Amino acid sequence: MNANAVVSVRDLHKTYGKAGEKQYEALKGIDFDVQPGEFVGIMGASGSGKSTLLNILATLDQPTSGKVTIDQQDVTTLKGNQIADFRAKKVGFIFQDFNLLENLTNYENIALPLSLQNMASSKIKMAVDAVASQLSIAETLPKYPTEISGGQKQRVAAARALVAQPTILFGDEPTGALDSNSARDLLEMLTSVNHEQRVPVLLVTHDPFSASYCQRILFIKDGKIGQTLHREGRTQQAFYQEILDALGTFN
Amino acid sequence: MLNKLAFAGIKSRLKDYVVLFSGLVMSSAIFYMFEALATNQSFIKNNTSVSGASFIFQLGAVLLTIITLVYIFYANSFLMSMRRHDYGMFMMLGAKQRKIGQLILLETVVIGVIASVIGILVGWLLTGTLGNFMMSVVIGSRLKHFSAFYLPAVVTTVGLYLGLFLIAGVVNWLSLTKTQVLQLLKGDQQPNRPVLKPVLQVVQVIGGLILLAVGYYCMAHVQTIGLFAILIALVTIVSGTYFLFNAIFIWLVLLLKRTSWATKGLNTFTLSQLQFRIRNYTKMLSVVSILFALALGAITVGIGFHRQIDLMANVNSPYTMAIPDATTVTQKRVDQLKLATKATYQQKETKTTVYYNAAELKTTPLQRVTTTLAELQKQHRSNVTVHYGTMSTTQLQKNPVDLELLQSGAQQTKIAKVVSAAQFARIKGTAHKLLVFRVANLKADQQALKTIQKGENLAAGTVLPGGYGMLVLSTAIYGGLEFMGLFLGIAFLAMLASCLMFKILSGASSDKQRYNMLNKLGTRGGILRRSINREVGVLFTLPGIVGVIHVLFGLQLFKLLMINPYDQIWIPFTIFILLYIIYYVITVRLYERIVLPEIQINN
Ligand SMILES: Nc1ncnc2c1ncn2[C@@H]1O[C@H](COP(=O)(O)OP(=O)(O)OP(=O)(O)O)[C@@H](O)[C@H]1O
Ligand SMILES: [Mg+2]
């Protein structure tokens, strides 16, 4: 175990279904750490438990047993408002289906996490403008989510996830609904944020190309980590090739 | 196959259908109940003796029909909001539009038929129990000529509901087949981006105010304009309210959004929720404010009529009773009462005239009520204080009407004359003694007075002159009106409640996703709940305020029937607002149950 780890997961189990009903064990003992500033990918076949794992890390779901520490805090013991505050302050989450509120403008969507912290409106404006120009979506701010493209929506969602300067950023197939160009844009943006702000990123993905942006990739099979790949100074192209090979043998 | 799919859709939304059905059943039950009570000719003839009452009952029936119309419109839009997505899906899967059209028509009509049939059964039950009970409490005796089952009412109820649902079904059919599949699937996800058009807005505000003013003026001057005024008022007030809401509501929301208050917590979200469906809401708010006014007004007037009974009894005559030739039994009974005043006057009765002895009237002067109507109208206490003075013999000689009012039986049509003692002795006529008295508290001695009146063996339907007789008569007259007021008030309140409920529940399915997202973003449960409280609170408060204003003006209408319709107005207002608040709390709880996710999501 590393004392500096931003995220540390120990012997994590998750069983769906109540005792007595039909049960399904989605996670069967997962262990790993994420170091500050790391960009980690999670891959695996459909139904292998990737989303389950990410949801538990982001406090959207609770494990059956095991320990998850984020920023030195055991998140599995949080209750009620603590959970809400933890999500608001520590976690940034980008969903596959954007999860934007379509009755708020993009500006209001991005500002929401800051409003929830009752920040002064002038400060909110500064923060939103900054993150919007970083993600080059400044001109979409006054529009509504229904009035922009999927790629732009995902950038807005990313901006919302980043605006409160979270301890860690999670993405559950954020490129899943995007075309390859938009996907590339988003990944490059995530990489630069990861580099510049040293925010660790944990990315679930199916797509080997998306995965090639990561420094390390965890392959999940049948609820366990089956294999780990490290980029370690290789070019993205070489890493991409290695991921493809790994997927071939892994599945 | 498609039928199976459609049925599966219904099954999956059983809870929503239960809400829809209970609302519709309640509405048709109320409608039946009113029809059974208000249009039952034999019953009306036997229980009310005012010509105006029949008109008021008819007006009530018209109002209830209008409300039912609006109500079904909302219920139907709730139904459509539930089914849009399903039908869109069927079309995506390749179902023919014609088939879908038939399906929605069938579904709408079947729902209408089932709801109205169950509603009539429930209404029948309610009429027999609750209706009868309410009537008897208000009128003071069990009803005669009354049966809870009344065929014309059944026919009207079925006819109205079937007709309305047929229309609703056809409208649904047309709107569904004209809408693009994509729109059906997306529903009301399209934002409604309201823009401020200051000129239009100002025009709307002014127009709305003018319309309202016309309406209020009409109501205050029904006496001069005639009953047509009520119709004008109805139209102008409804449209005026709509324009005002339309202009002010949008403006208010947009203005609030620009303040720094809006950026705190979920305030932006709450405002956007309101803004998002702003047009639907303004329509609904105007309807609700009218319903609110009708409900509150009806209850106020109902309770007002009750007070009217007391007022009439107290101010009508200086004496509680005037008994001709009281027997010793009666006299004993009278002496047992707590009397404020008592006197006996000699009479000599001829064919045309009843003579009184001036000397006697000088030693024990006749009393009169000195409190004027205007003074009475200013009194706002639960027990009115009425002042009494005396009449001089010269006054009575000039105008003996006060004496004539005390004459009953055969004397009722004869004129009264006050003559000197000498003249009185000379007159040949049958000698009588008139016993007059006033009790200190009419209410307290009501039972004893009833016994006294019974002992006098009066002709059926007649009463002894005086306050007690007035009490009996006005209870019969105003009791019916009070019942109407209370009944309509409760009926309108129930409809109002369901209208708001349908409106709010129509949006619940899309709201559910929103609250789920907010939860995932880390919004505290308390903050989510506060947002809901505020949103629903606005939807309740705005029409409430406007409704109260409507009522305050609308009561002018009842100056025709009541001494002071504004008297003790706080009682019905308090009762009503309490009920309204309880209803608000229930709605919020219901809504929260639907839309609020667990803080822990298992997805
Ligand atoms: N709420 C639930 N109740 C019961 N079983 C569930 C639930 N959610 C997920 N599962 C099961 O747990 C397993 C893992 O699901 P999970 O969503 O984590 O897969 P995934 O790796 O994200 O798949 P995909 O790549 O398709 O998104 C699956 O077999 C799924 O059927
Ligand atoms: Mg998944």
CSV table of C-alpha atoms in Angstrom, one decimal, chain A:
chain,number,residue,atom,x,y,z
A,1,MET,CA,0.0,0.0,0.0
A,2,ASN,CA,1.1,3.5,-0.8
A,3,ALA,CA,0.4,6.2,1.7
A,4,ASN,CA,0.2,8.8,-1.0
A,5,ALA,CA,-2.4,7.0,-3.0
A,6,VAL,CA,-5.4,9.2,-3.9
A,7,VAL,CA,-7.6,6.1,-4.3
A,8,SER,CA,-7.0,2.9,-2.6
A,9,VAL,CA,-9.3,-0.1,-3.1
A,10,ARG,CA,-9.0,-3.2,-0.9
A,11,ASP,CA,-10.7,-6.6,-1.3
A,12,LEU,CA,-13.9,-5.0,-2.8
A,13,HIS,CA,-16.9,-7.3,-3.2
A,14,LYS,CA,-20.3,-6.5,-4.6
A,15,THR,CA,-23.2,-8.8,-4.7
A,16,TYR,CA,-26.5,-7.7,-6.3
A,17,GLY,CA,-29.8,-9.0,-5.1
A,18,LYS,CA,-31.0,-9.4,-1.5
A,19,ALA,CA,-30.2,-12.6,0.5
A,20,GLY,CA,-32.8,-15.2,-0.3
A,21,GLU,CA,-33.4,-13.8,-3.8
A,22,LYS,CA,-31.5,-14.6,-6.9
A,23,GLN,CA,-28.0,-13.1,-6.3
A,24,TYR,CA,-25.2,-12.2,-8.6
A,25,GLU,CA,-21.7,-11.4,-7.5
A,26,ALA,CA,-20.4,-8.7,-9.8
A,27,LEU,CA,-17.2,-7.9,-8.0
A,28,LYS,CA,-15.2,-10.6,-6.4
A,29,GLY,CA,-12.3,-9.0,-4.6
A,30,ILE,CA,-10.7,-6.0,-6.3
A,31,ASP,CA,-7.4,-4.4,-5.1
A,32,PHE,CA,-5.7,-1.4,-6.6
A,33,ASP,CA,-4.4,2.1,-5.9
A,34,VAL,CA,-4.4,5.3,-8.0
A,35,GLN,CA,-1.4,7.6,-7.4
A,36,PRO,CA,-1.7,11.4,-7.6
A,37,GLY,CA,-2.0,12.7,-11.1
A,38,GLU,CA,-2.4,9.2,-12.6
A,39,PHE,CA,-4.5,8.5,-15.7
A,40,VAL,CA,-5.9,5.0,-15.2
A,41,GLY,CA,-8.1,3.0,-17.6
A,42,ILE,CA,-10.5,0.2,-16.7
A,43,MET,CA,-11.3,-2.3,-19.5
A,44,GLY,CA,-13.2,-5.5,-19.7
A,45,ALA,CA,-16.0,-7.3,-21.4
A,46,SER,CA,-19.6,-6.1,-21.1
A,47,GLY,CA,-21.0,-7.2,-17.8
A,48,SER,CA,-17.6,-7.7,-16.2
A,49,GLY,CA,-18.3,-5.1,-13.5
A,50,LYS,CA,-16.6,-2.0,-14.7
A,51,SER,CA,-19.6,0.3,-14.0
A,52,THR,CA,-20.2,-1.4,-10.7
A,53,LEU,CA,-16.7,-0.6,-9.6
A,54,LEU,CA,-16.8,3.0,-10.7
A,55,ASN,CA,-20.1,3.6,-9.1
A,56,ILE,CA,-18.9,2.3,-5.8
A,57,LEU,CA,-15.8,4.5,-6.0
A,58,ALA,CA,-17.9,7.6,-6.8
A,59,THR,CA,-20.2,6.8,-3.8
A,60,LEU,CA,-23.1,6.2,-6.2
A,61,ASP,CA,-23.4,2.7,-4.9
A,62,GLN,CA,-22.3,0.7,-1.9
A,63,PRO,CA,-20.1,-2.3,-1.7
A,64,THR,CA,-21.1,-5.5,0.0
A,65,SER,CA,-17.7,-5.7,1.6
A,66,GLY,CA,-14.2,-4.2,1.3
A,67,LYS,CA,-12.7,-0.8,1.7
A,68,VAL,CA,-12.4,2.2,-0.5
A,69,THR,CA,-10.3,5.2,0.6
A,70,ILE,CA,-10.3,8.4,-1.4
A,71,ASP,CA,-8.2,11.3,-0.3
A,72,GLN,CA,-7.5,9.5,3.0
A,73,GLN,CA,-11.3,9.1,3.7
A,74,ASP,CA,-13.1,5.7,3.9
A,75,VAL,CA,-16.0,6.5,1.6
A,76,THR,CA,-17.9,3.3,2.4
A,77,THR,CA,-18.8,4.6,5.9
A,78,LEU,CA,-20.2,7.9,4.7
A,79,LYS,CA,-23.9,8.6,5.5
A,80,GLY,CA,-26.6,10.9,4.1
A,81,ASN,CA,-25.4,14.4,3.7
A,82,GLN,CA,-21.8,13.3,4.0
A,83,ILE,CA,-22.3,11.3,0.9
A,84,ALA,CA,-23.9,14.3,-0.9
A,85,ASP,CA,-21.1,16.7,0.2
A,86,PHE,CA,-18.4,14.1,-0.8
A,87,ARG,CA,-19.9,13.8,-4.3
A,88,ALA,CA,-20.2,17.6,-4.6
A,89,LYS,CA,-16.7,18.5,-3.4
A,90,LYS,CA,-14.4,15.5,-4.0
A,91,VAL,CA,-15.8,13.7,-7.1
A,92,GLY,CA,-16.1,14.7,-10.7
A,93,PHE,CA,-18.2,12.3,-12.7
A,94,ILE,CA,-18.7,12.2,-16.5
A,95,PHE,CA,-21.5,9.9,-17.6
A,96,GLN,CA,-21.9,8.1,-20.9
A,97,ASP,CA,-25.3,9.8,-21.4
A,98,PHE,CA,-24.1,13.2,-20.3
A,99,ASN,CA,-26.7,13.6,-17.5
A,100,LEU,CA,-27.1,17.3,-18.2
A,101,LEU,CA,-30.2,19.0,-16.8
A,102,GLU,CA,-32.0,20.0,-20.0
A,103,ASN,CA,-34.0,22.7,-18.2
A,104,LEU,CA,-30.8,24.6,-17.3
A,105,THR,CA,-28.6,26.4,-19.8
A,106,ASN,CA,-25.1,25.0,-20.2
A,107,TYR,CA,-23.8,27.8,-18.1
A,108,GLU,CA,-26.2,27.0,-15.3
A,109,ASN,CA,-25.4,23.3,-15.7
A,110,ILE,CA,-21.7,23.9,-15.2
A,111,ALA,CA,-22.3,26.4,-12.4
A,112,LEU,CA,-24.5,24.0,-10.4
A,113,PRO,CA,-21.8,22.3,-8.3
A,114,LEU,CA,-20.5,25.7,-7.2
A,115,SER,CA,-24.0,27.1,-6.6
A,116,LEU,CA,-24.5,24.1,-4.3
A,117,GLN,CA,-21.6,25.3,-2.3
A,118,ASN,CA,-23.2,28.7,-2.1
A,119,MET,CA,-20.2,30.4,-3.8
A,120,ALA,CA,-20.6,34.1,-4.6
A,121,SER,CA,-22.0,34.6,-8.1
A,122,SER,CA,-19.0,36.6,-9.3
A,123,LYS,CA,-16.6,33.8,-8.3
A,124,ILE,CA,-18.9,31.3,-10.0
A,125,LYS,CA,-18.8,33.2,-13.2
A,126,MET,CA,-15.0,33.4,-13.1
A,127,ALA,CA,-14.7,29.6,-12.5
A,128,VAL,CA,-17.2,28.7,-15.2
A,129,ASP,CA,-15.6,31.0,-17.8
A,130,ALA,CA,-12.2,29.6,-17.0
A,131,VAL,CA,-13.2,26.0,-17.4
A,132,ALA,CA,-15.3,26.8,-20.4
A,133,SER,CA,-12.5,28.4,-22.3
A,134,GLN,CA,-10.2,25.6,-21.3
A,135,LEU,CA,-12.6,23.2,-22.9
A,136,SER,CA,-13.4,25.6,-25.7
A,137,ILE,CA,-17.2,25.7,-25.1
A,138,ALA,CA,-17.4,29.3,-24.2
A,139,GLU,CA,-19.8,30.1,-27.1
A,140,THR,CA,-22.3,27.4,-26.1
A,141,LEU,CA,-22.7,28.6,-22.6
A,142,PRO,CA,-26.0,30.6,-23.1
A,143,LYS,CA,-27.6,27.7,-25.0
A,144,TYR,CA,-29.6,24.8,-23.7
A,145,PRO,CA,-28.2,21.2,-23.8
A,146,THR,CA,-30.8,20.2,-26.4
A,147,GLU,CA,-29.4,22.9,-28.7
A,148,ILE,CA,-25.8,21.6,-28.9
A,149,SER,CA,-24.1,18.5,-30.4
A,150,GLY,CA,-23.3,15.3,-28.5
A,151,GLY,CA,-19.6,16.2,-28.4
A,152,GLN,CA,-20.3,19.6,-27.0
A,153,LYS,CA,-22.7,18.1,-24.5
A,154,GLN,CA,-20.0,15.9,-23.2
A,155,ARG,CA,-17.6,18.8,-22.9
A,156,VAL,CA,-20.2,20.7,-20.9
A,157,ALA,CA,-20.6,17.6,-18.7
A,158,ALA,CA,-16.8,17.5,-18.3
A,159,ALA,CA,-16.7,21.1,-17.5
A,160,ARG,CA,-19.3,20.5,-14.8
A,161,ALA,CA,-17.3,17.7,-13.4
A,162,LEU,CA,-14.1,19.8,-13.3
A,163,VAL,CA,-15.5,23.2,-12.2
A,164,ALA,CA,-15.4,22.4,-8.5
A,165,GLN,CA,-11.8,21.2,-8.7
A,166,PRO,CA,-12.5,17.6,-7.6
A,167,THR,CA,-9.9,15.3,-6.0
A,168,ILE,CA,-10.5,12.8,-8.7
A,169,LEU,CA,-12.3,12.6,-12.0
A,170,PHE,CA,-14.3,9.5,-13.0
A,171,GLY,CA,-15.6,8.7,-16.5
A,172,ASP,CA,-17.9,5.8,-17.3
A,173,GLU,CA,-17.4,5.4,-21.1
A,174,PRO,CA,-17.6,9.2,-21.6
A,175,THR,CA,-16.8,8.7,-25.3
A,176,GLY,CA,-19.3,5.9,-25.8
A,177,ALA,CA,-21.9,8.1,-27.4
A,178,LEU,CA,-19.5,10.3,-29.4
A,179,ASP,CA,-18.1,10.0,-32.9
A,180,SER,CA,-14.4,9.4,-33.2
A,181,ASN,CA,-13.5,13.0,-33.7
A,182,SER,CA,-15.4,14.2,-30.7
A,183,ALA,CA,-14.0,11.3,-28.7
A,184,ARG,CA,-10.5,12.3,-29.6
A,185,ASP,CA,-11.1,15.9,-28.6
A,186,LEU,CA,-12.6,14.9,-25.3
A,187,LEU,CA,-9.7,12.5,-24.5
A,188,GLU,CA,-7.1,15.1,-25.4
A,189,MET,CA,-8.8,17.5,-23.2
A,190,LEU,CA,-8.9,15.1,-20.4
A,191,THR,CA,-5.2,14.3,-20.8
A,192,SER,CA,-4.3,18.0,-20.8
A,193,VAL,CA,-6.4,18.6,-17.7
A,194,ASN,CA,-4.7,15.6,-16.1
A,195,HIS,CA,-1.3,17.0,-16.9
A,196,GLU,CA,-1.9,20.6,-16.1
A,197,GLN,CA,-3.9,20.2,-12.9
A,198,ARG,CA,-2.6,16.9,-11.8
A,199,VAL,CA,-6.1,15.6,-11.3
A,200,PRO,CA,-6.1,11.8,-11.3
A,201,VAL,CA,-8.5,10.3,-13.9
A,202,LEU,CA,-10.2,7.0,-13.8
A,203,LEU,CA,-11.7,6.1,-17.1
A,204,VAL,CA,-13.9,3.1,-17.9
A,205,THR,CA,-13.8,2.3,-21.6
A,206,HIS,CA,-14.4,-0.4,-24.2
A,207,ASP,CA,-12.5,1.3,-26.8
A,208,PRO,CA,-8.7,0.5,-27.2
A,209,PHE,CA,-8.0,3.9,-28.7
A,210,SER,CA,-9.5,5.7,-25.8
A,211,ALA,CA,-7.6,3.4,-23.5
A,212,SER,CA,-4.3,4.3,-25.2
A,213,TYR,CA,-4.4,7.7,-23.5
A,214,CYS,CA,-4.0,6.1,-20.1
A,215,GLN,CA,-0.8,5.5,-18.3
A,216,ARG,CA,-2.0,2.2,-16.8
A,217,ILE,CA,-4.9,-0.1,-17.7
A,218,LEU,CA,-6.7,-2.5,-15.4
A,219,PHE,CA,-8.4,-5.4,-17.2
A,220,ILE,CA,-11.4,-6.8,-15.3
A,221,LYS,CA,-12.6,-10.3,-15.9
A,222,ASP,CA,-15.4,-12.0,-14.0
A,223,GLY,CA,-15.3,-9.4,-11.2
A,224,LYS,CA,-11.5,-9.5,-10.6
A,225,ILE,CA,-8.5,-7.7,-12.0
A,226,GLY,CA,-7.0,-10.1,-14.5
A,227,GLN,CA,-4.2,-8.1,-16.0
A,228,THR,CA,-2.5,-4.7,-15.8
A,229,LEU,CA,-0.7,-2.9,-18.6
A,230,HIS,CA,1.7,0.1,-18.1
A,231,ARG,CA,2.5,2.6,-20.8
A,232,GLU,CA,5.8,3.5,-19.3
A,233,GLY,CA,7.2,5.9,-21.8
A,234,ARG,CA,6.0,4.1,-24.9
A,235,THR,CA,4.4,6.0,-27.7
A,236,GLN,CA,0.6,6.1,-27.7
A,237,GLN,CA,0.7,4.1,-31.0
A,238,ALA,CA,2.8,1.3,-29.5
A,239,PHE,CA,0.6,1.3,-26.4
A,240,TYR,CA,-2.5,1.1,-28.5
A,241,GLN,CA,-1.0,-2.0,-30.3
A,242,GLU,CA,-0.2,-3.6,-27.0
A,243,ILE,CA,-3.8,-3.0,-25.7
A,244,LEU,CA,-5.2,-4.6,-28.9
A,245,ASP,CA,-2.9,-7.6,-28.3
A,246,ALA,CA,-3.9,-7.9,-24.7
A,247,LEU,CA,-7.6,-7.7,-25.6
A,248,GLY,CA,-7.0,-10.5,-28.1
A,249,THR,CA,-5.5,-12.8,-25.6
A,250,PHE,CA,-7.5,-11.6,-22.6
A,251,ASN,CA,-10.9,-12.3,-23.8
